[in-house]
Tab-separated table of C-alpha atoms in Angstrom:
chain	number	residue	atom	x	y	z
A	1	ALA	CA	126.021	115.820	57.404
A	2	GLN	CA	123.012	117.991	57.971
A	3	SER	CA	120.025	115.898	58.982
A	4	VAL	CA	116.832	115.701	60.923
A	5	THR	CA	115.494	112.638	62.741
A	6	GLN	CA	111.858	111.955	63.445
A	7	LEU	CA	111.783	109.501	66.284
A	8	ASP	CA	108.411	107.891	65.553
A	9	SER	CA	107.203	106.683	62.179
A	10	HIS	CA	103.640	106.207	63.450
A	11	VAL	CA	101.745	107.860	66.304
A	12	SER	CA	98.175	107.040	67.250
A	13	VAL	CA	96.085	109.169	69.615
A	14	SER	CA	92.455	109.413	70.573
A	15	GLU	CA	90.438	112.447	69.574
A	16	GLY	CA	90.665	115.112	72.259
A	17	THR	CA	93.980	113.884	73.706
A	18	PRO	CA	97.363	115.626	73.334
A	19	VAL	CA	99.647	115.116	70.358
A	20	LEU	CA	103.449	114.902	70.577
A	21	LEU	CA	105.553	114.348	67.463
A	22	ARG	CA	109.267	114.233	68.146
A	23	CYS	CA	112.106	115.665	66.059
A	24	ASN	CA	115.847	116.064	66.581
A	25	TYR	CA	118.258	117.858	64.238
A	26	SER	CA	121.983	117.739	63.738
A	27	SER	CA	123.721	120.760	65.136
A	28	SER	CA	126.243	122.231	62.753
A	29	TYR	CA	125.112	125.777	63.395
A	30	SER	CA	121.869	127.620	63.874
A	31	PRO	CA	119.297	126.178	61.547
A	32	SER	CA	115.838	127.236	60.514
A	33	LEU	CA	113.332	124.571	61.472
A	34	PHE	CA	109.892	123.833	60.113
A	35	TRP	CA	107.023	121.429	60.439
A	36	TYR	CA	105.050	120.613	57.309
A	37	VAL	CA	101.879	118.529	57.087
A	38	GLN	CA	100.835	116.382	54.122
A	39	HIS	CA	97.252	115.218	53.828
A	40	PRO	CA	96.476	112.439	51.338
A	41	ASN	CA	96.428	113.700	47.763
A	42	LYS	CA	97.265	117.221	48.864
A	43	GLY	CA	100.424	119.295	48.787
A	44	LEU	CA	102.726	119.952	51.694
A	45	GLN	CA	101.471	122.729	53.937
A	46	LEU	CA	103.630	124.721	56.316
A	47	LEU	CA	102.447	124.388	59.921
A	48	LEU	CA	105.046	126.546	61.617
A	49	LYS	CA	108.646	127.742	61.428
A	50	TYR	CA	111.484	128.687	63.753
A	51	THR	CA	114.089	131.175	62.565
A	52	SER	CA	115.995	132.209	65.736
A	53	ALA	CA	113.343	134.441	67.220
A	54	ALA	CA	111.100	133.127	70.017
A	55	THR	CA	111.873	129.527	70.974
A	56	LEU	CA	108.187	128.655	71.355
A	57	VAL	CA	106.592	128.854	67.956
A	58	LYS	CA	102.860	128.848	67.369
A	59	GLY	CA	101.478	127.594	64.092
A	60	ILE	CA	98.197	126.979	62.400
A	61	ASN	CA	95.406	124.714	63.642
A	62	GLY	CA	96.522	124.906	67.270
A	63	PHE	CA	99.958	123.335	66.763
A	64	GLU	CA	103.080	124.640	68.405
A	65	ALA	CA	106.716	123.610	68.694
A	66	GLU	CA	109.542	124.462	71.058
A	67	PHE	CA	113.132	124.896	69.915
A	68	LYS	CA	115.524	123.461	72.536
A	69	LYS	CA	119.120	124.072	71.529
A	70	SER	CA	120.563	122.087	74.446
A	71	GLU	CA	118.619	119.019	73.315
A	72	THR	CA	118.773	119.780	69.558
A	73	SER	CA	115.046	119.129	69.490
A	74	PHE	CA	112.012	120.709	67.869
A	75	HIS	CA	109.032	118.643	68.978
A	76	LEU	CA	105.531	119.393	67.675
A	77	THR	CA	102.607	119.452	70.083
A	78	LYS	CA	98.890	120.101	70.153
A	79	PRO	CA	96.776	120.052	73.312
A	80	SER	CA	93.775	118.294	71.808
A	81	ALA	CA	93.741	116.177	68.657
A	82	HIS	CA	90.996	116.477	66.085
A	83	MET	CA	90.045	113.889	63.500
A	84	SER	CA	91.129	116.287	60.759
A	85	ASP	CA	94.702	116.237	62.138
A	86	ALA	CA	95.231	112.736	60.759
A	87	ALA	CA	98.016	113.156	58.199
A	88	GLU	CA	101.760	112.764	57.692
A	89	TYR	CA	103.969	115.304	59.431
A	90	PHE	CA	107.484	116.218	58.370
A	91	CYS	CA	110.133	117.916	60.448
A	92	VAL	CA	112.351	119.962	58.155
A	93	VAL	CA	115.644	121.787	58.588
A	94	SER	CA	117.337	124.407	56.481
A	95	TYR	CA	120.803	125.750	57.054
A	96	GLY	CA	120.257	128.673	54.746
A	97	GLY	CA	123.195	129.456	52.525
A	98	ALA	CA	122.835	130.243	48.869
A	99	THR	CA	120.478	127.360	48.150
A	100	ASN	CA	118.253	127.360	51.213
A	101	LYS	CA	117.244	123.818	50.340
A	102	LEU	CA	115.047	121.949	52.769
A	103	ILE	CA	116.128	118.694	54.387
A	104	PHE	CA	113.171	116.552	55.376
A	105	GLY	CA	112.817	113.911	58.027
A	106	THR	CA	111.246	110.589	57.119
A	107	GLY	CA	107.854	111.651	58.410
A	108	THR	CA	105.475	110.665	61.200
A	109	LEU	CA	102.072	109.318	60.302
A	110	LEU	CA	99.513	110.561	62.818
A	111	ALA	CA	96.351	108.531	63.276
A	112	VAL	CA	93.472	109.941	65.322
A	113	GLN	CA	91.016	107.443	66.751
A	114	PRO	CA	87.409	108.450	67.507
B	1	ASP	CA	97.135	133.613	42.439
B	2	THR	CA	96.093	130.347	44.049
B	3	GLY	CA	99.505	128.862	44.726
B	4	VAL	CA	101.947	126.528	43.046
B	5	SER	CA	100.449	124.308	40.362
B	6	GLN	CA	101.852	121.194	38.733
B	7	ASP	CA	100.833	119.313	35.648
B	8	PRO	CA	100.067	116.496	35.184
B	9	ARG	CA	99.012	115.243	38.607
B	10	HIS	CA	99.565	111.633	37.595
B	11	LYS	CA	101.652	110.049	34.869
B	12	ILE	CA	101.977	106.385	33.997
B	13	THR	CA	104.646	105.523	31.480
B	14	LYS	CA	106.507	102.514	30.226
B	15	ARG	CA	110.149	101.999	30.990
B	16	GLY	CA	112.352	103.691	28.445
B	17	GLN	CA	109.917	106.462	27.585
B	18	ASN	CA	110.566	110.149	28.163
B	19	VAL	CA	108.313	112.227	30.396
B	20	THR	CA	108.060	115.943	31.111
B	21	PHE	CA	106.460	117.652	34.076
B	22	ARG	CA	105.535	121.288	34.442
B	23	CYS	CA	105.490	123.551	37.477
B	24	ASP	CA	103.969	127.016	37.675
B	25	PRO	CA	105.212	128.865	40.770
B	26	ILE	CA	103.564	131.673	42.671
B	27	SER	CA	103.918	134.573	40.285
B	28	GLU	CA	106.142	136.882	42.326
B	29	HIS	CA	108.464	134.105	43.543
B	30	ASN	CA	111.907	134.140	41.948
B	31	ARG	CA	113.113	130.855	43.432
B	32	LEU	CA	111.855	127.479	42.259
B	33	TYR	CA	112.764	124.068	43.685
B	34	TRP	CA	112.232	120.479	42.604
B	35	TYR	CA	112.073	117.645	45.126
B	36	ARG	CA	111.425	113.930	44.795
B	37	GLN	CA	109.482	111.867	47.321
B	38	THR	CA	109.514	108.078	47.271
B	39	LEU	CA	107.110	105.901	49.226
B	40	GLY	CA	107.624	106.121	52.955
B	41	GLN	CA	110.284	108.801	52.724
B	42	GLY	CA	110.449	112.545	53.055
B	43	PRO	CA	111.037	114.685	49.980
B	44	GLU	CA	114.632	115.004	48.776
B	45	PHE	CA	116.096	118.053	47.064
B	46	LEU	CA	116.826	117.693	43.341
B	47	THR	CA	117.581	121.158	41.995
B	48	TYR	CA	116.715	124.815	42.221
B	49	PHE	CA	116.491	127.932	40.107
B	50	GLN	CA	116.846	131.553	40.894
B	51	ASN	CA	115.006	133.315	38.120
B	52	GLU	CA	116.101	131.437	34.976
B	53	ALA	CA	119.461	130.260	36.339
B	54	GLN	CA	119.822	126.704	37.617
B	55	LEU	CA	122.184	127.189	40.542
B	56	GLU	CA	122.443	123.794	42.195
B	57	LYS	CA	121.794	120.165	41.299
B	58	SER	CA	121.734	117.243	43.684
B	59	ARG	CA	123.732	114.075	43.040
B	60	LEU	CA	120.298	112.423	42.820
B	61	LEU	CA	119.808	114.192	39.499
B	62	SER	CA	121.361	111.791	37.005
B	63	ASP	CA	122.208	112.667	33.403
B	64	ARG	CA	118.764	111.435	32.361
B	65	PHE	CA	117.167	114.311	34.236
B	66	SER	CA	117.075	117.866	32.951
B	67	ALA	CA	115.275	120.900	34.260
B	68	GLU	CA	114.674	124.277	32.739
B	69	ARG	CA	113.066	127.521	33.720
B	70	PRO	CA	112.932	129.704	30.637
B	71	LYS	CA	112.269	133.376	31.331
B	72	GLY	CA	112.231	132.698	35.048
B	73	SER	CA	108.573	131.756	35.141
B	74	PHE	CA	107.332	128.140	34.858
B	75	SER	CA	109.742	125.229	35.017
B	76	THR	CA	109.879	121.824	33.336
B	77	LEU	CA	111.509	118.648	34.577
B	78	GLU	CA	112.230	116.034	31.930
B	79	ILE	CA	113.252	112.441	32.552
B	80	GLN	CA	114.676	110.573	29.579
B	81	ARG	CA	114.681	106.800	29.247
B	82	THR	CA	112.649	106.311	32.408
B	83	GLU	CA	113.465	103.458	34.763
B	84	GLN	CA	111.282	101.793	37.373
B	85	GLY	CA	113.370	103.436	40.062
B	86	ASP	CA	112.167	106.809	38.831
B	87	SER	CA	108.681	106.052	40.157
B	88	ALA	CA	108.021	108.701	42.786
B	89	MET	CA	106.161	111.890	43.567
B	90	TYR	CA	107.859	114.925	42.030
B	91	LEU	CA	107.243	118.072	44.019
B	92	CYS	CA	107.781	121.660	43.035
B	93	ALA	CA	108.104	124.545	45.478
B	94	SER	CA	108.651	128.261	45.113
B	95	SER	CA	109.815	131.036	47.371
B	96	LEU	CA	111.096	134.553	47.432
B	97	LYS	CA	114.832	135.077	47.612
B	98	GLY	CA	116.062	136.556	50.819
B	99	GLY	CA	118.735	136.412	53.422
B	100	GLY	CA	119.374	136.778	57.104
B	101	THR	CA	116.918	135.407	59.561
B	102	SER	CA	113.747	136.687	57.983
B	103	GLY	CA	111.263	133.882	58.134
B	104	SER	CA	109.595	134.820	54.895
B	105	SER	CA	112.816	134.409	52.963
B	106	TYR	CA	112.973	130.712	53.788
B	107	GLU	CA	109.363	129.759	53.381
B	108	GLN	CA	108.792	127.427	50.452
B	109	TYR	CA	105.297	126.834	49.127
B	110	PHE	CA	104.674	123.433	47.588
B	111	GLY	CA	102.520	122.311	44.719
B	112	PRO	CA	100.389	119.141	44.840
B	113	GLY	CA	103.031	117.092	43.052
B	114	THR	CA	103.155	114.840	39.999
B	115	ARG	CA	103.000	111.137	40.771
B	116	LEU	CA	105.056	109.162	38.251
B	117	THR	CA	104.619	105.432	37.825
B	118	VAL	CA	107.025	103.627	35.510
B	119	THR	CA	105.836	100.159	34.454
């Protein structure tokens, strides 16, 4: 079955320190991969996407992710956390096809301490 | 156009009642998706439309659920005889149809959701 696994349900960092949110996907064939962010009482916002072009993908707000096929991973990173980064982050996979439905991970709640 | 909108944002209903939610997609988007998100989980796919045609339904979508998209514009999701297990956030997303590896063809834009509480 197509799936995506987020390895940490909660991550806590101090402001100004690096962020690493981990994600692995099942490897049926080449997927499209995304990271979405969900702030409280707000809709899901696309941070970045990988669709078989460059393996290092840069997104909004200083986030980036690297697609590693050998490890079936798509971890999200940011060099320096800001208080406004506190939110829930979802790793998402799509295998395309006629539906192009998105398959979400269970989410990682990022807390940023002052 | 300011994005995908959903109405209402919150709905509290008693078990057994019917509820209807509305989604207005980005105007030029011909694909519309419904997802459901329960507490502590990621959103799960329910159904999608291409223009006015409903092309796929998840097994999560029981017979009590029905969705429509008349004229290929806004969509409604109706739940009949609500149960407590229906309590969740219902999310709508829209996108353009496309194929191949074009990133824009896969990008779905989400609305703020409708939070349903069944008492």
